[in-house]
């Protein structure tokens, strides 16, 4: 290619102690292109982006900006060059308004000594209106995770940048918001801005990107033109082999028993959801679909007594449960995998092994309440192997793992208690294709052995590919249910955006 | 796959065992303390005598019990500024009861129970009302001090008739070792072990590390915070009673500024004000370091004013070094 790259990375290496996150990677970014970066969890994608943004300094190699070698000493330096970065992990100031968050970086480089809050809100509203309807005066911490993600994106849009890095921006978004984002990306690219787009969702890469670069184990593998290849080519480059079945086979009709594992009747919390009733049969994986903010997570958290004052009946294997709080729920065998991994899923600064045993430490302790290190390690090791977790040492803090591997720790934590029903809220968010297939296979396995599995997912192909039946939530009520061949994106979308279920009066 | 990365199967590599030990904060502290002691033994022949060592250990042993409580509270994400006043209050309550004719053991029990009550009240304000530890304990610090002064009219009360059997816990020794030091060692060993290994204290770490994630793991985090707040006050009460036995008096102005010393020791020893990290051993080494420094400076005839400046600088250095190391390890 003859065009001059705006950004070029040559032979960059980065090690953290004994871990080599990058071992001499190359990367060329052309103006006006949307360039996907793909690779398994821990391949080094975020590490390279952090180097480009000046957050980390490379151990070796060089970076060229418009053909000239540069040293990017800090995020401020990166900003000055014209690099904008939407991080994989959300980092907003929770006690500050959305508008102020959006203009945090812009305020930082502005010369005016005073804040003009009115103008700030007006301009924030302008930017937000391109993506979604969020009131810029709300506190960032009050927003659900998906909306926080949108605010992060809006933040980057305020900067007048030449290169925009999006590290898994759609992981927390549903289709609708994601599509709005893609439209904005295309518009920016048409203006000549180069975009680096990191995602584990093949469909998104193929629908929206021009080229794709693949990393594996910290090494550069290849760069390909999207129109000339198929998703299989990317997957093969990523994992070094072909993954034939992305989703495990569904339960055969005979294997789903007549027995009900979990029955929920007339669950209400008055504010966010009403009259929720459904049954989970033995052997099936039940999906919950719906738009962001429909109340899916709230319903599930209500069942587990994690929050809110809920009324209604929940019975497990035919016995009604009287749960006071979540620790009762864990004891009864109902566990919940949170959608916000960093916020409430893992203990970032604690050891991997300690994270895995958090739900029930008594399992790895004797009767006197003394923890056995060996048991704790053995438990973490066994589950780590099952989930194909990539780590240095079990006593390392979870913060040292890549995003997808942190997610696996969160899942291991739940599996450690041998639950009867698992509610998984976006279980494969940020997880690479291989690991995702792995997690799906494990869920199918558990379902086959009689564990109840309920999956909330904003990723339509996942719901359809993994679940045997999907109930759809719309504005806090169940608006319908699809099963078998009826499980199509159109049907689910339609139910998800139906204001009221047909044939039913409020 | 390269050897330093596990794909979960290869078992945890123990190769870094020695390196890990060297990088541990405790090792660094011990090294610094040893260097200081060796240097001082040259500077002053008196430094390494049994009398001086004994005096130094006696000086921090009782405060060390408060450090234990503070460290646990810090790990759970809290802080307590009232430890000094509460220690004094325990002395005053026990002293006044004794003067009123109550058996000194019973009087001590009541005083410790009263401190536990104060801790429980702080716990309620923090967990139920939702105020910050800093504010609640600041208020209690002032109130408890006021109560001390109110109860005694501001003057120390002499307790000349304390029976020897009671004074024994503060002044006696078993063999060559003072009882105070024995109590201190027992408390430290027990809590250090529990903190490392018991499920109850593991919950304290979970809560301090990420309260929301702990709640989402079914841990009753409010209860944990309530209990650590209470425990810290109880241990302050225990310290107060031992001080009374040691001095044979109750001093209403005792322990002013103690909270700063205690928090500094815990933080030098690796406890974080953000919660989620800290060890008893580290905190005690922090206490020892501060104490060795003070007594060295005193022996070298350095003015008290300089001593404060030096202690403050040590705190800053320790925390800065730690911050830098953490960053290098990639956790910052
Ligand atoms: N601060 C750190 N300390 C130690 N190791 C680290 C640190 N940051 C990253 N690593 C390691 O570097 C490797 C690359 O991590 P990176 O976050 O770049 O992966 P990624 O490709 O972004 O993965 P994901 O898709 O899961 O986000 C991983 O093995 C990770 O454990
Ligand atoms: Mg990443």
Short mmCIF file of C-alpha atoms in Angstrom, two decimals, chain A residues 54-472:
data_model
loop_
_atom_site.label_atom_id
_atom_site.label_comp_id
_atom_site.label_asym_id
_atom_site.label_seq_id
_atom_site.Cartn_x
_atom_site.Cartn_y
_atom_site.Cartn_z
CA UNK A 54 1.05 6.85 26.47
CA UNK A 55 -0.34 5.04 29.50
CA UNK A 56 2.34 2.37 29.27
CA UNK A 57 5.85 2.73 27.94
CA UNK A 58 7.09 0.03 25.57
CA UNK A 59 10.05 -2.10 26.60
CA UNK A 60 11.35 -1.94 23.03
CA UNK A 61 10.43 -1.00 19.45
CA UNK A 62 9.31 2.27 17.98
CA UNK A 63 6.19 4.24 17.15
CA UNK A 64 5.94 6.48 14.10
CA UNK A 65 3.42 9.26 13.84
CA UNK A 66 2.90 10.46 10.27
CA UNK A 67 6.20 8.85 9.40
CA UNK A 68 8.23 10.42 12.21
CA UNK A 69 9.37 8.50 15.29
CA UNK A 70 7.71 9.77 18.46
CA UNK A 71 7.82 9.00 22.14
CA UNK A 72 4.37 9.20 23.66
CA UNK A 73 5.12 9.92 27.28
CA UNK A 74 1.60 10.32 28.67
CA UNK A 75 -2.06 10.36 27.71
CA UNK A 76 -1.81 14.15 27.53
CA UNK A 77 0.95 13.81 24.96
CA UNK A 78 -1.22 11.36 23.03
CA UNK A 79 -4.10 13.81 23.16
CA UNK A 80 -1.87 16.55 21.85
CA UNK A 81 -0.97 14.38 18.86
CA UNK A 82 -4.65 13.73 18.26
CA UNK A 83 -5.23 10.28 19.73
CA UNK A 84 -8.56 9.56 21.43
CA UNK A 85 -9.10 6.39 23.43
CA UNK A 86 -12.25 4.69 24.68
CA UNK A 87 -11.04 2.19 27.24
CA UNK A 88 -12.16 -1.38 27.65
CA UNK A 89 -12.85 -0.71 31.30
CA UNK A 90 -15.20 2.13 32.07
CA UNK A 91 -13.58 4.91 34.09
CA UNK A 92 -16.03 7.72 34.76
CA UNK A 93 -16.18 9.99 37.77
CA UNK A 94 -19.33 8.64 39.40
CA UNK A 95 -20.19 11.72 41.46
CA UNK A 96 -19.99 14.16 38.62
CA UNK A 97 -22.60 14.91 35.98
CA UNK A 98 -22.57 13.21 32.61
CA UNK A 99 -21.83 16.54 30.92
CA UNK A 100 -18.77 17.18 33.05
CA UNK A 101 -17.55 13.65 32.47
CA UNK A 102 -17.89 14.05 28.74
CA UNK A 103 -15.83 17.21 28.73
CA UNK A 104 -13.31 16.10 31.29
CA UNK A 105 -10.52 15.73 28.76
CA UNK A 106 -11.60 18.79 26.81
CA UNK A 107 -11.72 20.86 30.02
CA UNK A 108 -8.27 19.64 30.83
CA UNK A 109 -6.80 21.16 27.70
CA UNK A 110 -9.00 24.26 27.54
CA UNK A 111 -7.47 27.57 28.52
CA UNK A 112 -10.48 29.13 30.16
CA UNK A 113 -10.15 29.36 33.94
CA UNK A 114 -13.87 29.15 34.64
CA UNK A 115 -16.41 26.44 33.93
CA UNK A 116 -19.40 27.41 31.86
CA UNK A 117 -21.85 24.73 32.98
CA UNK A 118 -24.71 25.81 30.74
CA UNK A 119 -22.64 25.64 27.60
CA UNK A 120 -21.22 22.36 28.82
CA UNK A 121 -24.64 20.80 29.20
CA UNK A 122 -25.81 22.09 25.87
CA UNK A 123 -22.82 20.72 24.04
CA UNK A 124 -23.01 17.44 25.89
CA UNK A 125 -26.63 17.07 24.89
CA UNK A 126 -25.65 17.71 21.29
CA UNK A 127 -23.03 15.02 21.29
CA UNK A 128 -25.16 12.53 23.18
CA UNK A 129 -28.09 13.02 20.82
CA UNK A 130 -26.04 11.37 18.09
CA UNK A 131 -25.98 8.13 20.05
CA UNK A 132 -28.80 7.96 22.55
CA UNK A 133 -31.01 9.86 24.95
CA UNK A 134 -29.16 10.42 28.21
CA UNK A 135 -29.81 13.47 30.35
CA UNK A 136 -26.43 15.22 30.62
CA UNK A 137 -27.29 16.51 34.09
CA UNK A 138 -27.55 13.06 35.67
CA UNK A 139 -24.69 11.76 37.78
CA UNK A 140 -22.56 9.31 35.85
CA UNK A 141 -22.58 6.83 38.72
CA UNK A 142 -26.37 6.54 38.57
CA UNK A 143 -26.39 5.29 35.00
CA UNK A 144 -26.61 1.62 34.14
CA UNK A 145 -23.42 0.16 32.76
CA UNK A 146 -24.46 0.37 29.11
CA UNK A 147 -25.20 4.05 29.34
CA UNK A 148 -21.91 4.62 31.11
CA UNK A 149 -20.25 2.99 28.14
CA UNK A 150 -22.04 5.41 25.83
CA UNK A 151 -20.83 8.32 27.91
CA UNK A 152 -17.28 6.99 27.54
CA UNK A 153 -17.73 7.01 23.80
CA UNK A 154 -19.20 10.51 23.83
CA UNK A 155 -16.15 11.60 25.80
CA UNK A 156 -13.82 10.56 23.02
CA UNK A 157 -15.98 12.28 20.41
CA UNK A 158 -15.39 15.68 22.02
CA UNK A 159 -11.71 15.51 21.25
CA UNK A 160 -10.62 16.70 17.89
CA UNK A 161 -8.69 13.57 17.11
CA UNK A 162 -7.01 12.03 14.12
CA UNK A 163 -6.89 8.53 15.55
CA UNK A 164 -9.70 7.09 17.62
CA UNK A 165 -9.18 3.87 19.58
CA UNK A 166 -12.25 1.91 20.62
CA UNK A 167 -11.38 -1.02 22.90
CA UNK A 168 -14.40 -3.32 22.97
CA UNK A 169 -16.88 -0.45 23.01
CA UNK A 170 -19.88 -2.61 22.21
CA UNK A 171 -19.31 -5.22 24.90
CA UNK A 172 -21.93 -3.58 27.09
CA UNK A 173 -24.22 -2.37 24.34
CA UNK A 174 -27.24 -3.90 22.71
CA UNK A 175 -27.70 -3.98 18.98
CA UNK A 176 -29.53 -0.70 18.74
CA UNK A 177 -26.88 1.41 20.48
CA UNK A 178 -24.12 -0.50 18.75
CA UNK A 179 -25.58 0.37 15.36
CA UNK A 180 -25.71 4.03 16.29
CA UNK A 181 -22.05 3.78 17.19
CA UNK A 182 -21.19 2.17 13.86
CA UNK A 183 -22.90 4.98 11.98
CA UNK A 184 -20.82 7.52 13.88
CA UNK A 185 -17.66 5.55 13.23
CA UNK A 186 -18.31 5.51 9.50
CA UNK A 187 -18.98 9.24 9.51
CA UNK A 188 -15.72 9.93 11.31
CA UNK A 189 -13.80 7.66 8.96
CA UNK A 190 -15.25 9.47 5.96
CA UNK A 191 -13.80 12.66 7.45
CA UNK A 192 -10.38 11.02 7.37
CA UNK A 193 -10.14 9.93 10.98
CA UNK A 194 -8.48 6.57 11.47
CA UNK A 195 -10.24 4.21 13.84
CA UNK A 196 -8.84 1.21 15.66
CA UNK A 197 -11.68 -1.05 16.59
CA UNK A 198 -11.22 -3.93 19.03
CA UNK A 199 -13.97 -6.49 19.35
CA UNK A 200 -14.53 -10.18 19.86
CA UNK A 201 -17.70 -10.09 17.78
CA UNK A 202 -16.88 -11.27 14.27
CA UNK A 203 -20.12 -10.00 12.81
CA UNK A 204 -19.31 -6.46 13.89
CA UNK A 205 -15.84 -6.63 12.42
CA UNK A 206 -17.12 -7.91 9.11
CA UNK A 207 -20.01 -5.44 8.86
CA UNK A 208 -18.07 -2.35 9.78
CA UNK A 209 -14.34 -2.59 9.30
CA UNK A 210 -12.04 -2.19 6.32
CA UNK A 211 -9.04 -4.19 7.45
CA UNK A 212 -8.23 -6.50 10.33
CA UNK A 213 -4.96 -7.19 12.12
CA UNK A 214 -4.63 -10.30 14.23
CA UNK A 215 -2.40 -10.82 17.27
CA UNK A 216 -1.73 -14.10 19.00
CA UNK A 217 0.20 -14.47 22.28
CA UNK A 218 1.72 -11.04 21.93
CA UNK A 219 2.82 -11.60 18.36
CA UNK A 220 1.73 -10.05 15.10
CA UNK A 221 0.13 -12.69 12.87
CA UNK A 222 -1.34 -10.96 9.85
CA UNK A 223 -3.28 -8.05 8.39
CA UNK A 224 -6.08 -8.76 5.94
CA UNK A 225 -8.58 -6.83 3.83
CA UNK A 226 -12.05 -7.60 5.12
CA UNK A 227 -13.78 -7.89 1.73
CA UNK A 228 -11.36 -10.61 0.70
CA UNK A 229 -11.80 -12.96 3.65
CA UNK A 230 -14.34 -14.83 5.79
CA UNK A 231 -14.74 -14.87 9.58
CA UNK A 232 -13.19 -18.34 9.62
CA UNK A 233 -9.95 -16.88 8.33
CA UNK A 234 -9.82 -14.46 11.27
CA UNK A 235 -10.68 -17.08 13.84
CA UNK A 236 -8.05 -19.37 12.40
CA UNK A 237 -5.41 -16.65 12.58
CA UNK A 238 -6.43 -15.86 16.15
CA UNK A 239 -6.41 -19.32 17.67
CA UNK A 240 -4.19 -21.14 15.18
CA UNK A 241 -6.85 -23.72 14.43
CA UNK A 242 -10.37 -23.90 13.07
CA UNK A 243 -13.24 -23.78 15.51
CA UNK A 244 -16.00 -25.71 13.77
CA UNK A 245 -18.91 -25.20 16.09
CA UNK A 246 -19.28 -21.82 17.69
CA UNK A 247 -22.30 -22.98 19.66
CA UNK A 248 -22.84 -26.35 21.27
CA UNK A 249 -25.74 -28.46 20.02
CA UNK A 250 -29.07 -27.60 21.62
CA UNK A 251 -30.80 -29.91 24.02
CA UNK A 252 -32.79 -32.54 22.14
CA UNK A 253 -36.53 -32.26 22.83
CA UNK A 254 -36.43 -35.50 24.80
CA UNK A 255 -33.69 -34.35 27.13
CA UNK A 256 -35.60 -31.39 28.48
CA UNK A 257 -37.56 -32.94 31.28
CA UNK A 258 -41.02 -32.16 32.49
CA UNK A 259 -39.62 -31.16 35.86
CA UNK A 260 -39.42 -27.51 36.67
CA UNK A 261 -36.20 -26.42 38.30
CA UNK A 262 -37.19 -22.87 39.01
CA UNK A 263 -40.56 -21.25 38.98
CA UNK A 264 -41.10 -17.53 39.39
CA UNK A 265 -44.62 -16.25 39.92
CA UNK A 266 -45.85 -12.66 39.90
CA UNK A 267 -42.55 -11.12 40.82
CA UNK A 268 -42.90 -7.38 41.27
CA UNK A 269 -40.82 -4.62 42.71
CA UNK A 270 -43.36 -1.93 41.82
CA UNK A 271 -40.83 0.36 40.18
CA UNK A 272 -38.79 -1.44 37.62
CA UNK A 273 -40.61 -4.68 36.87
CA UNK A 274 -44.10 -6.05 37.26
CA UNK A 275 -45.85 -9.40 37.23
CA UNK A 276 -42.94 -11.46 36.06
CA UNK A 277 -43.71 -15.16 35.82
CA UNK A 278 -41.72 -17.87 34.11
CA UNK A 279 -40.56 -21.45 34.47
CA UNK A 280 -37.17 -22.97 33.93
CA UNK A 281 -37.29 -26.64 32.99
CA UNK A 282 -34.68 -29.20 33.83
CA UNK A 283 -32.01 -29.48 31.15
CA UNK A 284 -32.74 -26.31 29.26
CA UNK A 285 -30.90 -23.06 28.90
CA UNK A 286 -33.29 -20.17 29.18
CA UNK A 287 -32.41 -16.84 27.62
CA UNK A 288 -33.68 -13.43 28.62
CA UNK A 289 -33.67 -10.89 25.81
CA UNK A 290 -34.63 -7.26 25.65
CA UNK A 291 -33.28 -3.79 25.19
CA UNK A 292 -30.93 -2.11 27.57
CA UNK A 293 -32.87 -0.69 30.48
CA UNK A 294 -35.79 -3.08 29.96
CA UNK A 295 -35.27 -4.48 33.45
CA UNK A 296 -33.69 -7.84 32.68
CA UNK A 297 -30.88 -7.56 35.20
CA UNK A 298 -33.21 -6.07 37.77
CA UNK A 299 -35.56 -9.03 37.55
CA UNK A 300 -32.75 -11.51 38.01
CA UNK A 301 -31.20 -9.54 40.85
CA UNK A 302 -34.64 -9.39 42.41
CA UNK A 303 -34.98 -13.17 42.29
CA UNK A 304 -31.64 -13.54 44.07
CA UNK A 305 -32.55 -10.83 46.57
CA UNK A 306 -29.56 -8.77 45.60
CA UNK A 307 -31.42 -5.52 45.61
CA UNK A 308 -34.82 -3.95 45.83
CA UNK A 309 -37.91 -4.93 47.78
CA UNK A 310 -39.48 -7.70 45.75
CA UNK A 311 -42.78 -9.44 46.15
CA UNK A 312 -43.78 -12.66 44.50
CA UNK A 313 -43.07 -16.33 44.69
CA UNK A 314 -39.90 -18.15 43.76
CA UNK A 315 -39.74 -21.91 44.06
CA UNK A 316 -36.86 -24.25 43.47
CA UNK A 317 -37.62 -27.86 42.49
CA UNK A 318 -41.17 -27.35 43.67
CA UNK A 319 -40.33 -25.93 47.08
CA UNK A 320 -41.12 -22.27 47.68
CA UNK A 321 -38.11 -20.32 48.87
CA UNK A 322 -38.09 -17.72 51.61
CA UNK A 323 -34.96 -15.70 50.93
CA UNK A 324 -34.00 -12.67 52.96
CA UNK A 325 -30.84 -11.67 51.23
CA UNK A 326 -28.30 -12.85 48.73
CA UNK A 327 -26.38 -15.02 51.17
CA UNK A 328 -29.59 -17.01 51.71
CA UNK A 329 -29.89 -17.23 47.98
CA UNK A 330 -26.38 -18.61 47.59
CA UNK A 331 -27.09 -21.14 50.30
CA UNK A 332 -30.25 -22.22 48.51
CA UNK A 333 -28.21 -22.61 45.31
CA UNK A 334 -29.19 -19.54 43.29
CA UNK A 335 -26.19 -17.51 42.14
CA UNK A 336 -25.84 -14.44 39.98
CA UNK A 337 -22.99 -13.46 37.69
CA UNK A 338 -22.92 -9.70 37.53
CA UNK A 339 -22.75 -7.78 34.28
CA UNK A 340 -20.31 -5.25 35.71
CA UNK A 341 -17.18 -7.32 36.16
CA UNK A 342 -14.90 -4.59 37.41
CA UNK A 343 -17.48 -2.87 39.60
CA UNK A 344 -18.92 -5.84 41.42
CA UNK A 345 -17.78 -9.06 39.81
CA UNK A 346 -14.20 -9.45 41.01
CA UNK A 347 -11.80 -8.19 43.66
CA UNK A 348 -9.20 -6.62 41.41
CA UNK A 349 -6.39 -6.28 43.94
CA UNK A 350 -6.87 -9.71 45.50
CA UNK A 351 -5.33 -12.99 44.43
CA UNK A 352 -6.96 -15.10 41.74
CA UNK A 353 -7.40 -17.99 44.16
CA UNK A 354 -9.06 -15.76 46.77
CA UNK A 355 -11.44 -14.47 44.11
CA UNK A 356 -12.51 -17.93 43.09
CA UNK A 357 -13.41 -18.88 46.65
CA UNK A 358 -15.23 -15.65 47.51
CA UNK A 359 -18.78 -16.95 47.20
CA UNK A 360 -18.32 -19.59 49.82
CA UNK A 361 -14.97 -19.54 51.59
CA UNK A 362 -16.16 -22.19 54.00
CA UNK A 363 -15.68 -24.72 51.21
CA UNK A 364 -11.92 -24.41 51.41
CA UNK A 365 -11.78 -24.11 55.20
CA UNK A 366 -12.04 -26.56 58.06
CA UNK A 367 -14.76 -26.63 60.67
CA UNK A 368 -12.92 -24.09 62.82
CA UNK A 369 -12.99 -21.57 59.99
CA UNK A 370 -9.33 -21.81 59.07
CA UNK A 371 -8.65 -21.60 55.35
CA UNK A 372 -6.50 -24.24 53.74
CA UNK A 373 -4.22 -22.60 51.19
CA UNK A 374 -3.72 -25.88 49.41
CA UNK A 375 -7.45 -26.49 49.02
CA UNK A 376 -8.02 -22.95 47.89
CA UNK A 377 -5.32 -23.21 45.26
CA UNK A 378 -6.52 -26.62 44.15
CA UNK A 379 -10.03 -25.31 43.67
CA UNK A 380 -8.85 -22.32 41.65
CA UNK A 381 -6.52 -24.49 39.62
CA UNK A 382 -9.20 -27.03 38.75
CA UNK A 383 -11.70 -24.39 37.69
CA UNK A 384 -8.99 -22.41 35.91
CA UNK A 385 -8.18 -25.49 33.86
CA UNK A 386 -11.83 -26.08 33.10
CA UNK A 387 -12.24 -22.53 31.83
CA UNK A 388 -8.85 -22.40 30.11
CA UNK A 389 -7.80 -19.44 32.23
CA UNK A 390 -4.51 -17.75 31.30
CA UNK A 391 -2.56 -16.53 34.28
CA UNK A 392 0.93 -16.24 35.67
CA UNK A 393 0.44 -17.46 39.22
CA UNK A 394 -2.63 -18.02 41.37
CA UNK A 395 -1.47 -15.51 43.94
CA UNK A 396 -1.31 -12.72 41.34
CA UNK A 397 -3.99 -10.07 41.65
CA UNK A 398 -6.88 -10.35 39.21
CA UNK A 399 -5.97 -6.86 37.97
CA UNK A 400 -2.98 -8.37 36.18
CA UNK A 401 -5.19 -10.50 33.92
CA UNK A 402 -6.55 -9.48 30.54
CA UNK A 403 -10.20 -8.45 30.39
CA UNK A 404 -11.55 -11.74 29.15
CA UNK A 405 -9.59 -13.72 31.69
CA UNK A 406 -10.98 -11.57 34.48
CA UNK A 407 -14.41 -12.55 33.23
CA UNK A 408 -13.42 -16.20 33.48
CA UNK A 409 -12.39 -15.66 37.10
CA UNK A 410 -15.83 -14.22 37.77
CA UNK A 411 -17.41 -17.32 36.24
CA UNK A 412 -15.09 -19.65 38.14
CA UNK A 413 -16.18 -17.94 41.35
CA UNK A 414 -19.78 -18.96 40.67
CA UNK A 415 -19.02 -22.49 39.57
CA UNK A 416 -17.05 -23.01 42.77
CA UNK A 417 -20.20 -23.30 44.87
CA UNK A 418 -21.84 -25.99 42.75
CA UNK A 419 -25.02 -23.97 42.24
CA UNK A 420 -28.49 -25.30 41.41
CA UNK A 421 -29.48 -22.33 39.27
CA UNK A 422 -27.05 -19.88 37.70
CA UNK A 423 -28.15 -16.52 36.40
CA UNK A 424 -25.54 -15.14 34.04
CA UNK A 425 -25.75 -11.51 33.09
CA UNK A 426 -23.78 -11.04 29.87
CA UNK A 427 -21.55 -14.02 30.62
CA UNK A 428 -19.27 -13.74 27.60
CA UNK A 429 -18.86 -10.00 27.51
CA UNK A 430 -15.31 -9.36 26.39
CA UNK A 431 -14.49 -13.05 26.03
CA UNK A 432 -12.75 -14.23 22.87
CA UNK A 433 -14.33 -16.65 20.39
CA UNK A 434 -12.48 -19.71 21.58
CA UNK A 435 -13.15 -19.10 25.26
CA UNK A 436 -16.70 -18.12 24.47
CA UNK A 437 -17.35 -21.44 22.74
CA UNK A 438 -15.73 -23.01 25.80
CA UNK A 439 -18.02 -21.19 28.22
CA UNK A 440 -21.06 -22.07 26.14
CA UNK A 441 -20.02 -25.71 26.12
CA UNK A 442 -19.63 -25.65 29.91
CA UNK A 443 -23.06 -24.08 30.34
CA UNK A 444 -24.59 -26.72 28.09
CA UNK A 445 -22.83 -29.39 30.08
CA UNK A 446 -24.12 -28.03 33.38
CA UNK A 447 -27.63 -27.79 31.98
CA UNK A 448 -27.40 -31.41 30.83
CA UNK A 449 -26.44 -32.41 34.35
CA UNK A 450 -29.49 -30.70 35.78
CA UNK A 451 -28.24 -27.25 36.75
CA UNK A 452 -30.68 -24.52 35.80
CA UNK A 453 -29.11 -21.95 33.49
CA UNK A 454 -30.57 -18.53 32.80
CA UNK A 455 -28.64 -16.26 30.45
CA UNK A 456 -29.14 -12.57 29.87
CA UNK A 457 -27.43 -11.38 26.73
CA UNK A 458 -27.56 -8.32 24.56
CA UNK A 459 -25.81 -10.18 21.80
CA UNK A 460 -28.56 -11.59 19.66
CA UNK A 461 -26.54 -14.40 18.00
CA UNK A 462 -25.54 -15.62 21.44
CA UNK A 463 -29.12 -15.78 22.69
CA UNK A 464 -30.25 -17.61 19.59
CA UNK A 465 -27.22 -19.86 19.30
CA UNK A 466 -27.02 -20.90 22.93
CA UNK A 467 -30.52 -20.95 24.39
CA UNK A 468 -33.34 -23.42 24.01
CA UNK A 469 -35.98 -20.83 24.77
CA UNK A 470 -35.90 -17.06 25.12
CA UNK A 471 -38.24 -14.86 27.11
CA UNK A 472 -38.23 -11.22 26.14
#
